[in-house]
Amino acid sequence: AQSVSQHNHHVILSEAASLELGCNYSYGGTVNLFWYVQYPGQHLQLLLKYFSGDPLVKGIKGFEAEFIKSKFSFNLRKPSVQWSDTAEYFCAVNEGGSGGGADGLTFGKGTHLIIQP
Amino acid sequence: NAGVMQNPRHLVRRRGQEARLRCSPMKGHSHVYWYRQLPEEGLKFMVYLQKENIIDESGMPKERFSAEFPKEGPSILRIQQVVRGDSAAYFCASSPQRTQYFGPGTRLLVL
């Protein structure tokens, strides 16, 4: 069975600081990887996704993530955060490859990010 | 293109009543998923459906919970004889193939 670990449950940063949120998964096969964001009072929105190819993935709002297969990691990064990035961030995974991709997602517990102005 | 629609957004039920949650996928999406989010927890997969078929229900509780996605109309998640532990946010997602897009959720409160 798959599992996803997000080690930082709460992160507090000042505006303009750099951000890195950790995500590790456990699954031996090919995976699809996702980061979703949930702003206060809103629904989950897709930030970025990785299916295959270039392990450095760029998403919306200046976010990027790097898939490191040897470390089973898919960390989220942003060079300079803004107050509006305050939100809950979720990493998710499902089985990839030609036969997969449509399965239900396994989510981490989320990281609550607070940006102080 | 409208996003994934869920209704109601908030639902209050007393113990023993039935809860029906509805989900209309995005236009052109044939895959529907239901997830549950308990307080301080991430989202947990419940069930994956395509039109008139349950593809994977490995995350569904064995009793009282059922889901359908009929040929016409929205997908329905049905919880019979609700208990306080069913209080949670229930999210629906739809997908054309690999990327899932989420609805706003239904917050169920069982009194």
mmCIF file of C-alpha atoms in Angstrom:
data_model
loop_
_atom_site.group_PDB
_atom_site.id
_atom_site.type_symbol
_atom_site.label_atom_id
_atom_site.label_comp_id
_atom_site.label_asym_id
_atom_site.label_seq_id
_atom_site.Cartn_x
_atom_site.Cartn_y
_atom_site.Cartn_z
ATOM 1 C CA ALA A 1 0.000 0.000 0.000
ATOM 2 C CA GLN A 2 1.085 3.537 -0.666
ATOM 3 C CA SER A 3 1.715 6.127 2.023
ATOM 4 C CA VAL A 4 2.732 9.775 1.981
ATOM 5 C CA SER A 5 4.588 11.646 4.705
ATOM 6 C CA GLN A 6 4.654 15.375 5.100
ATOM 7 C CA HIS A 7 7.017 15.977 7.965
ATOM 8 C CA ASN A 8 6.255 19.631 8.583
ATOM 9 C CA HIS A 9 2.735 20.020 9.919
ATOM 10 C CA HIS A 10 3.048 23.745 10.587
ATOM 11 C CA VAL A 11 5.451 26.194 8.967
ATOM 12 C CA ILE A 12 5.680 29.906 9.699
ATOM 13 C CA LEU A 13 7.699 32.158 7.421
ATOM 14 C CA SER A 14 8.107 35.844 6.770
ATOM 15 C CA GLU A 15 7.315 37.355 3.399
ATOM 16 C CA ALA A 16 10.119 37.012 0.844
ATOM 17 C CA ALA A 17 11.575 33.973 2.611
ATOM 18 C CA SER A 18 12.289 30.846 0.606
ATOM 19 C CA LEU A 19 10.032 27.832 1.060
ATOM 20 C CA GLU A 20 10.610 24.105 0.911
ATOM 21 C CA LEU A 21 7.940 21.639 2.044
ATOM 22 C CA GLY A 22 8.922 18.022 2.334
ATOM 23 C CA CYS A 23 7.017 15.105 0.852
ATOM 24 C CA ASN A 24 8.119 11.475 0.932
ATOM 25 C CA TYR A 25 6.146 8.535 -0.358
ATOM 26 C CA SER A 26 6.435 4.810 -0.035
ATOM 27 C CA TYR A 27 5.669 2.786 -3.134
ATOM 28 C CA GLY A 28 7.993 0.604 -5.144
ATOM 29 C CA GLY A 29 6.553 1.121 -8.598
ATOM 30 C CA THR A 30 5.939 3.968 -11.000
ATOM 31 C CA VAL A 31 4.079 6.864 -9.441
ATOM 32 C CA ASN A 32 2.216 10.019 -10.340
ATOM 33 C CA LEU A 33 2.834 12.856 -7.881
ATOM 34 C CA PHE A 34 0.764 15.930 -7.086
ATOM 35 C CA TRP A 35 0.754 18.998 -4.890
ATOM 36 C CA TYR A 36 -2.581 20.588 -4.050
ATOM 37 C CA VAL A 37 -3.240 23.796 -2.127
ATOM 38 C CA GLN A 38 -6.273 24.696 -0.055
ATOM 39 C CA TYR A 39 -6.648 28.404 0.686
ATOM 40 C CA PRO A 40 -8.776 29.345 3.704
ATOM 41 C CA GLY A 41 -12.428 28.649 2.960
ATOM 42 C CA GLN A 42 -11.753 27.298 -0.511
ATOM 43 C CA HIS A 43 -11.500 23.899 -2.151
ATOM 44 C CA LEU A 44 -8.359 22.042 -3.176
ATOM 45 C CA GLN A 45 -6.609 23.448 -6.207
ATOM 46 C CA LEU A 46 -3.926 21.712 -8.227
ATOM 47 C CA LEU A 47 -0.521 23.396 -7.893
ATOM 48 C CA LEU A 48 1.527 21.032 -10.020
ATOM 49 C CA LYS A 49 1.863 17.403 -11.082
ATOM 50 C CA TYR A 50 4.493 14.930 -12.210
ATOM 51 C CA PHE A 51 3.808 11.964 -14.470
ATOM 52 C CA SER A 52 7.127 11.359 -16.221
ATOM 53 C CA GLY A 53 10.017 13.138 -17.906
ATOM 54 C CA ASP A 54 11.847 16.151 -16.464
ATOM 55 C CA PRO A 55 11.928 15.624 -12.680
ATOM 56 C CA LEU A 56 11.788 19.381 -12.070
ATOM 57 C CA VAL A 57 8.189 20.439 -12.458
ATOM 58 C CA LYS A 58 6.945 24.017 -12.549
ATOM 59 C CA GLY A 59 3.456 24.872 -11.375
ATOM 60 C CA ILE A 60 1.251 27.864 -10.882
ATOM 61 C CA LYS A 61 2.034 30.915 -8.741
ATOM 62 C CA GLY A 62 5.796 30.420 -8.895
ATOM 63 C CA PHE A 63 5.852 27.002 -7.235
ATOM 64 C CA GLU A 64 8.028 24.133 -8.382
ATOM 65 C CA ALA A 65 8.767 20.612 -7.193
ATOM 66 C CA GLU A 66 11.549 18.141 -7.804
ATOM 67 C CA PHE A 67 11.028 14.400 -8.057
ATOM 68 C CA ILE A 68 14.021 12.515 -6.665
ATOM 69 C CA LYS A 69 13.331 8.857 -7.291
ATOM 70 C CA SER A 70 16.223 7.563 -5.182
ATOM 71 C CA LYS A 71 14.894 9.438 -2.166
ATOM 72 C CA PHE A 72 11.191 8.776 -2.852
ATOM 73 C CA SER A 73 10.703 12.516 -2.472
ATOM 74 C CA PHE A 74 8.726 15.262 -4.200
ATOM 75 C CA ASN A 75 9.495 18.448 -2.278
ATOM 76 C CA LEU A 76 7.689 21.682 -3.029
ATOM 77 C CA ARG A 77 9.673 24.908 -3.354
ATOM 78 C CA LYS A 78 9.143 28.598 -3.892
ATOM 79 C CA PRO A 79 12.027 31.086 -3.857
ATOM 80 C CA SER A 80 10.113 33.996 -2.326
ATOM 81 C CA VAL A 81 6.768 33.547 -0.556
ATOM 82 C CA GLN A 82 3.964 36.079 -0.276
ATOM 83 C CA TRP A 83 1.357 36.655 2.393
ATOM 84 C CA SER A 84 -1.233 35.249 -0.042
ATOM 85 C CA ASP A 85 0.538 31.858 0.036
ATOM 86 C CA THR A 86 -0.915 31.233 3.501
ATOM 87 C CA ALA A 87 -2.786 27.960 3.036
ATOM 88 C CA GLU A 88 -2.789 24.202 3.612
ATOM 89 C CA TYR A 89 -0.576 22.242 1.227
ATOM 90 C CA PHE A 90 -1.149 18.576 0.415
ATOM 91 C CA CYS A 91 1.127 16.127 -1.348
ATOM 92 C CA ALA A 92 -0.561 13.164 -3.071
ATOM 93 C CA VAL A 93 0.430 10.084 -5.045
ATOM 94 C CA ASN A 94 -1.158 7.335 -7.097
ATOM 95 C CA GLU A 95 0.108 4.513 -9.234
ATOM 96 C CA GLY A 96 1.572 5.658 -12.516
ATOM 97 C CA GLY A 97 2.720 4.013 -15.690
ATOM 98 C CA SER A 98 0.765 2.962 -18.739
ATOM 99 C CA GLY A 99 -1.674 0.856 -16.732
ATOM 100 C CA GLY A 100 -2.259 3.316 -13.943
ATOM 101 C CA GLY A 101 -2.976 6.946 -13.310
ATOM 102 C CA ALA A 102 -6.712 6.799 -12.714
ATOM 103 C CA ASP A 103 -6.588 5.347 -9.218
ATOM 104 C CA GLY A 104 -7.632 7.154 -6.084
ATOM 105 C CA LEU A 105 -5.003 9.413 -4.563
ATOM 106 C CA THR A 106 -3.145 8.783 -1.318
ATOM 107 C CA PHE A 107 -2.671 12.079 0.500
ATOM 108 C CA GLY A 108 -0.276 13.274 3.153
ATOM 109 C CA LYS A 109 -1.736 14.934 6.245
ATOM 110 C CA GLY A 110 -0.925 18.377 4.938
ATOM 111 C CA THR A 111 1.307 21.278 5.929
ATOM 112 C CA HIS A 112 -0.270 24.419 7.292
ATOM 113 C CA LEU A 113 1.784 27.346 5.990
ATOM 114 C CA ILE A 114 1.482 30.764 7.581
ATOM 115 C CA ILE A 115 3.207 33.738 5.988
ATOM 116 C CA GLN A 116 3.710 36.707 8.243
ATOM 117 C CA PRO A 117 3.677 40.118 6.559
ATOM 118 C CA ASN B 1 -16.326 25.308 -18.043
ATOM 119 C CA ALA B 2 -17.867 25.044 -14.603
ATOM 120 C CA GLY B 3 -15.851 23.249 -11.969
ATOM 121 C CA VAL B 4 -16.864 20.249 -9.932
ATOM 122 C CA MET B 5 -20.133 20.995 -8.163
ATOM 123 C CA GLN B 6 -21.129 19.567 -4.816
ATOM 124 C CA ASN B 7 -24.310 20.045 -2.861
ATOM 125 C CA PRO B 8 -25.278 20.673 -0.260
ATOM 126 C CA ARG B 9 -22.262 22.570 1.022
ATOM 127 C CA HIS B 10 -23.328 22.014 4.619
ATOM 128 C CA LEU B 11 -25.527 19.234 5.931
ATOM 129 C CA VAL B 12 -26.724 18.660 9.478
ATOM 130 C CA ARG B 13 -28.210 15.310 10.442
ATOM 131 C CA ARG B 14 -29.237 13.670 13.691
ATOM 132 C CA ARG B 15 -27.910 10.263 14.606
ATOM 133 C CA GLY B 16 -29.764 7.540 12.740
ATOM 134 C CA GLN B 17 -30.809 9.694 9.778
ATOM 135 C CA GLU B 18 -29.606 9.325 6.205
ATOM 136 C CA ALA B 19 -27.220 11.695 4.455
ATOM 137 C CA ARG B 20 -27.115 12.095 0.675
ATOM 138 C CA LEU B 21 -24.240 14.009 -0.864
ATOM 139 C CA ARG B 22 -24.247 14.950 -4.539
ATOM 140 C CA CYS B 23 -21.425 15.569 -6.969
ATOM 141 C CA SER B 24 -21.626 16.804 -10.554
ATOM 142 C CA PRO B 25 -18.317 16.291 -12.372
ATOM 143 C CA MET B 26 -16.773 18.756 -14.768
ATOM 144 C CA LYS B 27 -18.066 18.534 -18.309
ATOM 145 C CA GLY B 28 -16.325 15.787 -20.217
ATOM 146 C CA HIS B 29 -15.004 14.025 -17.116
ATOM 147 C CA SER B 30 -15.988 10.391 -16.824
ATOM 148 C CA HIS B 31 -14.150 9.514 -13.603
ATOM 149 C CA VAL B 32 -15.517 10.472 -10.172
ATOM 150 C CA TYR B 33 -13.834 10.009 -6.795
ATOM 151 C CA TRP B 34 -15.015 10.540 -3.235
ATOM 152 C CA TYR B 35 -12.725 11.420 -0.336
ATOM 153 C CA ARG B 36 -13.312 12.056 3.362
ATOM 154 C CA GLN B 37 -11.386 14.511 5.485
ATOM 155 C CA LEU B 38 -11.548 14.161 9.235
ATOM 156 C CA PRO B 39 -10.325 16.971 11.534
ATOM 157 C CA GLU B 40 -6.514 17.215 11.608
ATOM 158 C CA GLU B 41 -6.262 14.479 8.969
ATOM 159 C CA GLY B 42 -5.512 14.474 5.281
ATOM 160 C CA LEU B 43 -7.984 13.338 2.687
ATOM 161 C CA LYS B 44 -8.734 9.615 2.622
ATOM 162 C CA PHE B 45 -9.825 7.942 -0.597
ATOM 163 C CA MET B 46 -13.205 6.252 -0.390
ATOM 164 C CA VAL B 47 -14.411 5.194 -3.832
ATOM 165 C CA TYR B 48 -13.747 5.593 -7.560
ATOM 166 C CA LEU B 49 -16.595 5.377 -10.055
ATOM 167 C CA GLN B 50 -17.222 5.641 -13.742
ATOM 168 C CA LYS B 51 -20.670 5.891 -15.285
ATOM 169 C CA GLU B 52 -22.819 3.080 -13.843
ATOM 170 C CA ASN B 53 -19.751 1.264 -12.481
ATOM 171 C CA ILE B 54 -17.864 1.150 -9.199
ATOM 172 C CA ILE B 55 -14.216 0.710 -10.132
ATOM 173 C CA ASP B 56 -12.576 0.740 -6.697
ATOM 174 C CA GLU B 57 -14.341 0.910 -3.337
ATOM 175 C CA SER B 58 -11.426 -0.201 -1.217
ATOM 176 C CA GLY B 59 -11.667 2.900 0.987
ATOM 177 C CA MET B 60 -15.373 2.675 1.712
ATOM 178 C CA PRO B 61 -16.522 1.551 5.170
ATOM 179 C CA LYS B 62 -18.112 -1.865 4.833
ATOM 180 C CA GLU B 63 -21.453 -0.838 6.303
ATOM 181 C CA ARG B 64 -23.845 2.083 5.901
ATOM 182 C CA PHE B 65 -21.904 3.746 3.041
ATOM 183 C CA SER B 66 -22.738 3.409 -0.644
ATOM 184 C CA ALA B 67 -22.005 5.343 -3.820
ATOM 185 C CA GLU B 68 -23.387 5.474 -7.312
ATOM 186 C CA PHE B 69 -22.781 7.345 -10.539
ATOM 187 C CA PRO B 70 -25.843 6.779 -12.728
ATOM 188 C CA LYS B 71 -26.012 7.158 -16.472
ATOM 189 C CA GLU B 72 -27.865 10.442 -16.003
ATOM 190 C CA GLY B 73 -27.426 12.847 -13.123
ATOM 191 C CA PRO B 74 -24.864 13.422 -10.414
ATOM 192 C CA SER B 75 -22.873 10.947 -8.402
ATOM 193 C CA ILE B 76 -24.384 10.251 -4.985
ATOM 194 C CA LEU B 77 -22.612 9.280 -1.772
ATOM 195 C CA ARG B 78 -25.160 7.865 0.647
ATOM 196 C CA ILE B 79 -24.622 7.345 4.352
ATOM 197 C CA GLN B 80 -27.339 5.453 6.158
ATOM 198 C CA GLN B 81 -27.981 5.664 9.906
ATOM 199 C CA VAL B 82 -25.342 8.323 10.467
ATOM 200 C CA VAL B 83 -23.273 8.365 13.643
ATOM 201 C CA ARG B 84 -21.265 11.193 15.201
ATOM 202 C CA GLY B 85 -18.049 9.739 13.798
ATOM 203 C CA ASP B 86 -19.334 10.402 10.271
ATOM 204 C CA SER B 87 -18.965 14.147 10.868
ATOM 205 C CA ALA B 88 -16.363 15.232 8.336
ATOM 206 C CA ALA B 89 -15.803 17.074 5.088
ATOM 207 C CA TYR B 90 -16.575 14.954 2.034
ATOM 208 C CA PHE B 91 -14.867 15.935 -1.191
ATOM 209 C CA CYS B 92 -15.638 14.836 -4.684
ATOM 210 C CA ALA B 93 -13.130 14.962 -7.523
ATOM 211 C CA SER B 94 -13.515 14.351 -11.232
ATOM 212 C CA SER B 95 -10.969 13.524 -13.870
ATOM 213 C CA PRO B 96 -10.809 13.127 -17.634
ATOM 214 C CA GLN B 97 -8.044 10.570 -17.150
ATOM 215 C CA ARG B 98 -5.140 11.219 -14.748
ATOM 216 C CA THR B 99 -5.518 14.620 -13.086
ATOM 217 C CA GLN B 100 -8.214 15.001 -10.440
ATOM 218 C CA TYR B 101 -10.025 18.287 -9.897
ATOM 219 C CA PHE B 102 -11.812 18.819 -6.625
ATOM 220 C CA GLY B 103 -15.138 20.263 -5.673
ATOM 221 C CA PRO B 104 -15.774 22.567 -2.685
ATOM 222 C CA GLY B 105 -16.831 19.739 -0.415
ATOM 223 C CA THR B 106 -19.826 18.975 1.775
ATOM 224 C CA ARG B 107 -19.411 19.534 5.504
ATOM 225 C CA LEU B 108 -21.497 16.940 7.331
ATOM 226 C CA LEU B 109 -22.305 17.475 10.982
ATOM 227 C CA VAL B 110 -24.038 14.721 12.900
ATOM 228 C CA LEU B 111 -25.731 15.817 16.092
#
